[in-house]
mmCIF file of C-alpha atoms in Angstrom:
data_model
loop_
_atom_site.group_PDB
_atom_site.id
_atom_site.type_symbol
_atom_site.label_atom_id
_atom_site.label_comp_id
_atom_site.label_asym_id
_atom_site.label_seq_id
_atom_site.Cartn_x
_atom_site.Cartn_y
_atom_site.Cartn_z
ATOM 1 C CA UNK A 30 11.811 -31.617 6.205
ATOM 2 C CA UNK A 31 10.208 -33.545 3.361
ATOM 3 C CA UNK A 32 8.107 -32.888 0.284
ATOM 4 C CA UNK A 33 4.693 -34.480 0.049
ATOM 5 C CA UNK A 34 3.477 -36.135 -3.167
ATOM 6 C CA UNK A 35 1.548 -33.022 -4.163
ATOM 7 C CA UNK A 36 4.646 -30.837 -3.804
ATOM 8 C CA UNK A 37 3.521 -29.261 -0.518
ATOM 9 C CA UNK A 38 6.362 -28.667 1.916
ATOM 10 C CA UNK A 39 6.101 -30.553 5.186
ATOM 11 C CA UNK A 40 8.396 -29.178 7.881
ATOM 12 C CA UNK A 41 9.364 -30.819 11.162
ATOM 13 C CA UNK A 42 9.351 -29.767 13.920
ATOM 14 C CA UNK A 43 7.592 -26.676 12.510
ATOM 15 C CA UNK A 44 3.837 -26.898 12.154
ATOM 16 C CA UNK A 45 3.400 -23.730 10.131
ATOM 17 C CA UNK A 46 5.593 -22.639 7.236
ATOM 18 C CA UNK A 47 5.310 -18.907 8.024
ATOM 19 C CA UNK A 48 7.310 -17.951 11.119
ATOM 20 C CA UNK A 49 8.304 -14.372 10.360
ATOM 21 C CA UNK A 50 6.719 -11.528 12.288
ATOM 22 C CA UNK A 51 3.595 -12.064 14.373
ATOM 23 C CA UNK A 52 1.226 -12.687 11.450
ATOM 24 C CA UNK A 53 1.163 -13.125 7.689
ATOM 25 C CA UNK A 54 3.383 -10.431 6.187
ATOM 26 C CA UNK A 55 4.401 -9.186 9.624
ATOM 27 C CA UNK A 56 7.680 -7.297 9.951
ATOM 28 C CA UNK A 57 10.716 -7.764 12.165
ATOM 29 C CA UNK A 58 13.395 -5.264 13.199
ATOM 30 C CA UNK A 59 16.862 -5.756 11.756
ATOM 31 C CA UNK A 60 20.055 -5.282 13.782
ATOM 32 C CA UNK A 61 23.294 -4.469 11.967
ATOM 33 C CA UNK A 62 26.659 -3.228 13.229
ATOM 34 C CA UNK A 63 27.470 0.407 12.512
ATOM 35 C CA UNK A 64 29.213 0.754 9.168
ATOM 36 C CA UNK A 65 32.967 0.699 9.644
ATOM 37 C CA UNK A 66 32.779 -1.463 12.776
ATOM 38 C CA UNK A 67 33.936 -5.034 12.381
ATOM 39 C CA UNK A 68 31.676 -7.967 13.203
ATOM 40 C CA UNK A 69 32.979 -9.335 16.514
ATOM 41 C CA UNK A 70 32.672 -12.804 17.973
ATOM 42 C CA UNK A 71 31.361 -11.686 21.363
ATOM 43 C CA UNK A 72 28.495 -9.593 20.004
ATOM 44 C CA UNK A 73 25.016 -11.035 19.692
ATOM 45 C CA UNK A 74 21.697 -10.212 18.124
ATOM 46 C CA UNK A 75 19.327 -8.926 20.850
ATOM 47 C CA UNK A 76 17.436 -11.792 22.471
ATOM 48 C CA UNK A 77 14.147 -10.249 21.354
ATOM 49 C CA UNK A 78 14.812 -11.621 17.876
ATOM 50 C CA UNK A 79 13.849 -15.284 17.398
ATOM 51 C CA UNK A 80 16.469 -17.967 16.706
ATOM 52 C CA UNK A 81 16.976 -19.577 13.322
ATOM 53 C CA UNK A 82 17.937 -23.123 12.284
ATOM 54 C CA UNK A 83 20.172 -22.559 9.230
ATOM 55 C CA UNK A 84 20.047 -26.212 8.166
ATOM 56 C CA UNK A 85 16.231 -26.218 8.181
ATOM 57 C CA UNK A 86 16.017 -22.945 6.287
ATOM 58 C CA UNK A 87 18.507 -24.014 3.617
ATOM 59 C CA UNK A 88 16.613 -27.248 2.946
ATOM 60 C CA UNK A 89 13.410 -25.267 2.719
ATOM 61 C CA UNK A 90 14.936 -22.728 0.321
ATOM 62 C CA UNK A 91 16.102 -25.540 -1.957
ATOM 63 C CA UNK A 92 12.650 -27.128 -2.007
ATOM 64 C CA UNK A 93 10.962 -23.803 -2.703
ATOM 65 C CA UNK A 94 13.438 -23.069 -5.521
ATOM 66 C CA UNK A 95 12.574 -26.435 -7.064
ATOM 67 C CA UNK A 96 8.867 -25.653 -7.137
ATOM 68 C CA UNK A 97 7.663 -26.748 -3.706
ATOM 69 C CA UNK A 98 4.502 -25.125 -2.361
ATOM 70 C CA UNK A 99 4.600 -23.707 1.163
ATOM 71 C CA UNK A 100 1.887 -24.761 3.610
ATOM 72 C CA UNK A 101 0.667 -21.304 4.579
ATOM 73 C CA UNK A 102 -2.302 -20.135 6.673
ATOM 74 C CA UNK A 103 -5.417 -18.799 4.953
ATOM 75 C CA UNK A 104 -4.607 -15.302 6.239
ATOM 76 C CA UNK A 105 -1.562 -15.333 3.973
ATOM 77 C CA UNK A 106 -3.506 -15.283 0.716
ATOM 78 C CA UNK A 107 -6.161 -12.999 2.208
ATOM 79 C CA UNK A 108 -3.676 -10.256 3.126
ATOM 80 C CA UNK A 109 -4.485 -6.862 1.673
ATOM 81 C CA UNK A 110 -2.348 -5.608 -1.205
ATOM 82 C CA UNK A 111 -0.982 -2.711 0.843
ATOM 83 C CA UNK A 112 0.235 -5.071 3.561
ATOM 84 C CA UNK A 113 1.809 -7.429 1.002
ATOM 85 C CA UNK A 114 3.749 -4.724 -0.810
ATOM 86 C CA UNK A 115 4.675 -2.852 2.369
ATOM 87 C CA UNK A 116 6.200 -6.126 3.617
ATOM 88 C CA UNK A 117 8.066 -6.489 0.334
ATOM 89 C CA UNK A 118 9.351 -2.924 0.471
ATOM 90 C CA UNK A 119 10.643 -3.097 4.049
ATOM 91 C CA UNK A 120 11.843 -6.712 4.184
ATOM 92 C CA UNK A 121 13.372 -6.583 0.710
ATOM 93 C CA UNK A 122 15.384 -3.528 1.710
ATOM 94 C CA UNK A 123 16.495 -5.226 4.930
ATOM 95 C CA UNK A 124 17.794 -8.189 2.924
ATOM 96 C CA UNK A 125 19.585 -5.731 0.640
ATOM 97 C CA UNK A 126 21.309 -4.125 3.649
ATOM 98 C CA UNK A 127 22.452 -7.562 4.839
ATOM 99 C CA UNK A 128 23.765 -8.404 1.360
ATOM 100 C CA UNK A 129 25.660 -5.107 1.176
ATOM 101 C CA UNK A 130 27.111 -5.795 4.627
ATOM 102 C CA UNK A 131 28.387 -9.228 3.578
ATOM 103 C CA UNK A 132 29.797 -7.836 0.336
ATOM 104 C CA UNK A 133 31.515 -5.044 2.240
ATOM 105 C CA UNK A 134 33.184 -7.599 4.508
ATOM 106 C CA UNK A 135 34.547 -9.493 1.507
ATOM 107 C CA UNK A 136 35.848 -6.320 -0.118
ATOM 108 C CA UNK A 137 37.486 -5.269 3.139
ATOM 109 C CA UNK A 138 39.229 -8.637 3.490
ATOM 110 C CA UNK A 139 40.516 -8.263 -0.079
ATOM 111 C CA UNK A 140 41.351 -4.563 0.138
ATOM 112 C CA UNK A 141 45.063 -5.122 -0.496
ATOM 113 C CA UNK A 142 44.473 -7.365 -3.515
ATOM 114 C CA UNK A 143 44.018 -6.037 -7.022
ATOM 115 C CA UNK A 144 41.642 -8.939 -7.723
ATOM 116 C CA UNK A 145 39.875 -10.817 -4.885
ATOM 117 C CA UNK A 146 40.518 -14.539 -4.640
ATOM 118 C CA UNK A 147 38.289 -16.930 -6.586
ATOM 119 C CA UNK A 148 36.051 -17.861 -3.652
ATOM 120 C CA UNK A 149 35.530 -14.189 -2.808
ATOM 121 C CA UNK A 150 34.634 -13.375 -6.426
ATOM 122 C CA UNK A 151 32.101 -16.205 -6.484
ATOM 123 C CA UNK A 152 30.402 -14.935 -3.330
ATOM 124 C CA UNK A 153 30.413 -11.353 -4.552
ATOM 125 C CA UNK A 154 28.726 -12.490 -7.772
ATOM 126 C CA UNK A 155 26.115 -14.480 -5.817
ATOM 127 C CA UNK A 156 25.364 -11.513 -3.577
ATOM 128 C CA UNK A 157 25.213 -9.123 -6.545
ATOM 129 C CA UNK A 158 22.497 -11.279 -8.094
ATOM 130 C CA UNK A 159 20.836 -11.340 -4.682
ATOM 131 C CA UNK A 160 20.700 -7.552 -4.841
ATOM 132 C CA UNK A 161 19.200 -7.839 -8.346
ATOM 133 C CA UNK A 162 16.524 -10.160 -6.939
ATOM 134 C CA UNK A 163 15.695 -7.707 -4.155
ATOM 135 C CA UNK A 164 15.374 -4.842 -6.633
ATOM 136 C CA UNK A 165 12.819 -6.918 -8.538
ATOM 137 C CA UNK A 166 11.067 -7.994 -5.331
ATOM 138 C CA UNK A 167 10.760 -4.531 -3.771
ATOM 139 C CA UNK A 168 9.880 -3.043 -7.154
ATOM 140 C CA UNK A 169 7.122 -5.579 -7.847
ATOM 141 C CA UNK A 170 4.324 -3.341 -6.565
ATOM 142 C CA UNK A 171 1.854 -1.716 -8.959
ATOM 143 C CA UNK A 172 2.639 1.879 -9.866
ATOM 144 C CA UNK A 173 -0.519 3.269 -8.283
ATOM 145 C CA UNK A 174 0.214 1.521 -4.986
ATOM 146 C CA UNK A 175 3.789 2.803 -4.976
ATOM 147 C CA UNK A 176 2.536 6.328 -5.598
ATOM 148 C CA UNK A 177 -0.264 6.130 -3.004
ATOM 149 C CA UNK A 178 1.388 4.070 -0.237
ATOM 150 C CA UNK A 179 5.164 3.828 -0.364
ATOM 151 C CA UNK A 180 6.347 7.159 -1.791
ATOM 152 C CA UNK A 181 4.098 9.242 0.531
ATOM 153 C CA UNK A 182 5.418 7.406 3.601
ATOM 154 C CA UNK A 183 8.988 8.094 2.567
ATOM 155 C CA UNK A 184 8.019 11.725 1.985
ATOM 156 C CA UNK A 185 6.553 11.924 5.487
ATOM 157 C CA UNK A 186 9.782 10.512 6.931
ATOM 158 C CA UNK A 187 11.676 13.271 5.117
ATOM 159 C CA UNK A 188 10.678 15.177 1.998
ATOM 160 C CA UNK A 189 14.183 14.602 0.583
ATOM 161 C CA UNK A 190 14.250 10.897 1.523
ATOM 162 C CA UNK A 191 16.877 9.184 -0.620
ATOM 163 C CA UNK A 192 18.581 5.845 -1.124
ATOM 164 C CA UNK A 193 21.870 7.766 -1.097
ATOM 165 C CA UNK A 194 21.446 7.887 2.692
ATOM 166 C CA UNK A 195 21.902 4.099 3.040
ATOM 167 C CA UNK A 196 25.108 3.764 5.040
ATOM 168 C CA UNK A 197 25.597 0.049 4.208
ATOM 169 C CA UNK A 198 25.857 0.931 0.517
ATOM 170 C CA UNK A 199 28.948 3.076 1.058
ATOM 171 C CA UNK A 200 31.479 0.175 1.149
ATOM 172 C CA UNK A 201 30.054 -1.322 -2.069
ATOM 173 C CA UNK A 202 29.237 1.878 -3.952
ATOM 174 C CA UNK A 203 32.366 1.701 -6.110
ATOM 175 C CA UNK A 204 31.650 -1.903 -7.065
ATOM 176 C CA UNK A 205 28.095 -1.147 -8.174
ATOM 177 C CA UNK A 206 29.248 1.956 -9.994
ATOM 178 C CA UNK A 207 31.364 -0.323 -12.181
ATOM 179 C CA UNK A 208 34.714 0.657 -10.710
ATOM 180 C CA UNK A 209 37.599 -1.536 -9.607
ATOM 181 C CA UNK A 210 37.165 -5.249 -10.154
ATOM 182 C CA UNK A 211 33.678 -4.669 -11.621
ATOM 183 C CA UNK A 212 35.106 -2.877 -14.662
ATOM 184 C CA UNK A 213 35.276 -6.300 -16.292
ATOM 185 C CA UNK A 214 38.913 -6.138 -17.361
ATOM 186 C CA UNK A 215 39.941 -9.213 -15.368
ATOM 187 C CA UNK A 216 38.696 -12.455 -16.969
ATOM 188 C CA UNK A 217 38.220 -14.100 -13.578
ATOM 189 C CA UNK A 218 35.887 -11.258 -12.533
ATOM 190 C CA UNK A 219 33.767 -11.361 -15.700
ATOM 191 C CA UNK A 220 30.828 -13.024 -13.921
ATOM 192 C CA UNK A 221 30.786 -10.347 -11.221
ATOM 193 C CA UNK A 222 30.993 -7.595 -13.851
ATOM 194 C CA UNK A 223 27.974 -9.100 -15.650
ATOM 195 C CA UNK A 224 26.008 -9.213 -12.398
ATOM 196 C CA UNK A 225 26.799 -5.544 -11.775
ATOM 197 C CA UNK A 226 25.613 -4.694 -15.305
ATOM 198 C CA UNK A 227 22.358 -6.604 -14.727
ATOM 199 C CA UNK A 228 21.897 -4.712 -11.456
ATOM 200 C CA UNK A 229 22.158 -1.387 -13.296
ATOM 201 C CA UNK A 230 19.629 -2.503 -15.919
ATOM 202 C CA UNK A 231 17.135 -3.580 -13.246
ATOM 203 C CA UNK A 232 17.733 -0.504 -11.085
ATOM 204 C CA UNK A 233 17.148 1.830 -14.029
ATOM 205 C CA UNK A 234 14.088 -0.152 -15.122
ATOM 206 C CA UNK A 235 12.464 -0.128 -11.684
ATOM 207 C CA UNK A 236 13.075 3.609 -11.367
ATOM 208 C CA UNK A 237 11.561 4.238 -14.803
ATOM 209 C CA UNK A 238 8.501 2.134 -14.002
ATOM 210 C CA UNK A 239 7.714 3.410 -10.506
ATOM 211 C CA UNK A 240 8.691 7.056 -11.053
ATOM 212 C CA UNK A 241 7.848 7.711 -14.700
ATOM 213 C CA UNK A 242 8.372 11.472 -14.276
ATOM 214 C CA UNK A 243 11.978 10.645 -13.380
ATOM 215 C CA UNK A 244 12.196 12.808 -10.245
ATOM 216 C CA UNK A 245 13.131 11.239 -6.935
ATOM 217 C CA UNK A 246 12.060 12.834 -3.656
ATOM 218 C CA UNK A 247 15.573 14.238 -3.311
ATOM 219 C CA UNK A 248 15.471 15.765 -6.801
ATOM 220 C CA UNK A 249 11.927 17.011 -6.222
ATOM 221 C CA UNK A 250 12.931 18.954 -3.099
ATOM 222 C CA UNK A 251 16.367 20.149 -4.225
ATOM 223 C CA UNK A 252 15.183 23.726 -4.951
ATOM 224 C CA UNK A 253 13.667 23.989 -1.500
ATOM 225 C CA UNK A 254 16.587 22.647 0.513
ATOM 226 C CA UNK A 255 19.814 20.783 -0.178
ATOM 227 C CA UNK A 256 20.203 17.793 2.151
ATOM 228 C CA UNK A 257 23.502 15.967 2.017
ATOM 229 C CA UNK A 258 24.055 12.455 3.407
ATOM 230 C CA UNK A 259 25.124 12.633 7.041
ATOM 231 C CA UNK A 260 24.932 10.650 10.262
ATOM 232 C CA UNK A 261 21.502 12.166 10.819
ATOM 233 C CA UNK A 262 20.126 11.147 7.419
ATOM 234 C CA UNK A 263 21.587 7.654 7.892
ATOM 235 C CA UNK A 264 19.620 7.337 11.139
ATOM 236 C CA UNK A 265 16.449 8.575 9.433
ATOM 237 C CA UNK A 266 16.956 6.007 6.683
ATOM 238 C CA UNK A 267 17.602 3.151 9.125
ATOM 239 C CA UNK A 268 14.588 4.123 11.197
ATOM 240 C CA UNK A 269 12.278 3.974 8.184
ATOM 241 C CA UNK A 270 13.407 0.429 7.389
ATOM 242 C CA UNK A 271 13.236 -0.747 11.036
ATOM 243 C CA UNK A 272 17.014 -1.129 11.234
ATOM 244 C CA UNK A 273 18.916 -0.784 14.507
ATOM 245 C CA UNK A 274 22.677 -0.402 14.962
ATOM 246 C CA UNK A 275 24.486 -2.519 17.543
ATOM 247 C CA UNK A 276 27.367 -5.034 17.656
ATOM 248 C CA UNK A 277 26.277 -8.246 15.902
ATOM 249 C CA UNK A 278 28.275 -11.426 15.387
ATOM 250 C CA UNK A 279 28.477 -13.457 12.181
ATOM 251 C CA UNK A 280 25.860 -15.954 13.303
ATOM 252 C CA UNK A 281 23.501 -13.083 14.050
ATOM 253 C CA UNK A 282 23.943 -11.656 10.558
ATOM 254 C CA UNK A 283 23.365 -15.056 8.945
ATOM 255 C CA UNK A 284 20.340 -15.849 11.118
ATOM 256 C CA UNK A 285 18.619 -12.567 10.304
ATOM 257 C CA UNK A 286 19.302 -12.993 6.593
ATOM 258 C CA UNK A 287 18.062 -16.588 6.457
ATOM 259 C CA UNK A 288 14.849 -15.732 8.298
ATOM 260 C CA UNK A 289 14.076 -13.072 5.717
ATOM 261 C CA UNK A 290 15.075 -15.211 2.740
ATOM 262 C CA UNK A 291 12.736 -17.925 4.077
ATOM 263 C CA UNK A 292 9.826 -15.484 4.312
ATOM 264 C CA UNK A 293 10.465 -13.946 0.876
ATOM 265 C CA UNK A 294 10.891 -17.343 -0.797
ATOM 266 C CA UNK A 295 7.609 -18.508 0.777
ATOM 267 C CA UNK A 296 5.861 -15.373 -0.454
ATOM 268 C CA UNK A 297 7.163 -15.722 -4.021
ATOM 269 C CA UNK A 298 6.406 -19.465 -4.131
ATOM 270 C CA UNK A 299 2.850 -18.883 -2.935
ATOM 271 C CA UNK A 300 1.901 -15.688 -4.769
ATOM 272 C CA UNK A 301 4.456 -15.207 -7.516
ATOM 273 C CA UNK A 302 6.814 -12.313 -8.100
ATOM 274 C CA UNK A 303 3.969 -10.277 -9.620
ATOM 275 C CA UNK A 304 0.839 -11.381 -7.748
ATOM 276 C CA UNK A 305 -1.380 -8.699 -9.267
ATOM 277 C CA UNK A 306 0.045 -9.166 -12.746
ATOM 278 C CA UNK A 307 2.034 -6.541 -14.622
ATOM 279 C CA UNK A 308 1.389 -6.297 -18.351
ATOM 280 C CA UNK A 309 4.273 -5.948 -20.749
ATOM 281 C CA UNK A 310 3.107 -2.495 -21.806
ATOM 282 C CA UNK A 311 3.671 -1.273 -18.256
ATOM 283 C CA UNK A 312 7.287 -2.359 -18.172
ATOM 284 C CA UNK A 313 10.062 -0.145 -19.571
ATOM 285 C CA UNK A 314 12.479 -1.657 -22.052
ATOM 286 C CA UNK A 315 15.106 -2.387 -19.381
ATOM 287 C CA UNK A 316 12.741 -4.755 -17.568
ATOM 288 C CA UNK A 317 11.908 -6.575 -20.802
ATOM 289 C CA UNK A 318 15.524 -7.624 -21.406
ATOM 290 C CA UNK A 319 16.573 -11.271 -21.459
ATOM 291 C CA UNK A 320 18.908 -10.752 -18.484
ATOM 292 C CA UNK A 321 16.085 -9.426 -16.318
ATOM 293 C CA UNK A 322 13.738 -12.216 -17.395
ATOM 294 C CA UNK A 323 16.428 -14.720 -16.408
ATOM 295 C CA UNK A 324 16.650 -13.188 -12.909
ATOM 296 C CA UNK A 325 12.874 -13.224 -12.566
ATOM 297 C CA UNK A 326 12.700 -16.879 -13.588
ATOM 298 C CA UNK A 327 15.525 -17.829 -11.217
ATOM 299 C CA UNK A 328 14.528 -15.741 -8.202
ATOM 300 C CA UNK A 329 13.906 -18.776 -5.998
ATOM 301 C CA UNK A 330 17.288 -20.235 -6.916
ATOM 302 C CA UNK A 331 18.983 -16.876 -6.335
ATOM 303 C CA UNK A 332 17.500 -16.652 -2.823
ATOM 304 C CA UNK A 333 18.728 -20.179 -2.113
ATOM 305 C CA UNK A 334 22.224 -19.409 -3.424
ATOM 306 C CA UNK A 335 22.447 -16.265 -1.280
ATOM 307 C CA UNK A 336 21.418 -18.268 1.786
ATOM 308 C CA UNK A 337 24.003 -20.960 1.068
ATOM 309 C CA UNK A 338 26.745 -18.364 0.539
ATOM 310 C CA UNK A 339 25.842 -16.603 3.784
ATOM 311 C CA UNK A 340 25.805 -19.892 5.714
ATOM 312 C CA UNK A 341 29.325 -20.541 4.421
ATOM 313 C CA UNK A 342 30.546 -17.009 5.194
ATOM 314 C CA UNK A 343 31.814 -17.918 8.667
ATOM 315 C CA UNK A 344 34.103 -20.533 7.148
ATOM 316 C CA UNK A 345 37.557 -19.531 5.879
ATOM 317 C CA UNK A 346 37.738 -18.639 2.213
ATOM 318 C CA UNK A 347 40.118 -20.930 0.302
#
């Protein structure tokens, strides 16, 4: 893969820079192991999912992060807003699930340590910023489109539909709630603690922007019926985000993540994080902070760093 003089990415042997889904902003199913089941060497991603060349994708992510322009078909820029932001909502959540899965593996490997080893802390910090990037990416849609397209579809899936049903979040919930190593007491974990703080700022800001009345679907329906997280709600949640549960090996996890990072990085490089423009008056104070602006400016680099960390995840931590 090389970069032409005008900054356009030229990929060999690929002839088209967009290879995710069947068309511009197409979707793909995600396969993850059931939470609590270890990734095993003999398990594979179903053959229906296309292969991935990690070395090609990583080079491409670096070029995109450095300002390269993807060579995309005309249909890419002509895609309707609802298709663009539906892709961002589903694919961004799928990447988040993969990031949580990888973080959960690291925490499990370090479960008997008070503080994870240095390499583990570095990867956890990288993945935490990856989660920050996905919050910004999925939350980049205009408020009216969220209210008219995304929220109603979640409501139709279940009127109490809630992010608390995400089973992959369970192993990392304590970390992102600021407990354990994320409390910030250990100097060597200070970077991870900062990333967790930035995540909370972005999460609160996205919620304030997209749901200004402050009531989630779960809170909205609580008087009608109380629905607690269960195996059934986890399946409903997975189904909405096109996520299947089956044994998957480490290469399968990495391949699925890299494919999605490639597509998201191409989208952001071509259309920007906020393709329809979001004025400052629309953004709550949390999203106007310097930390959030830094994540927005570095989103291409963050995607690249997550891909590099995932590609290294099969290698022993030193």
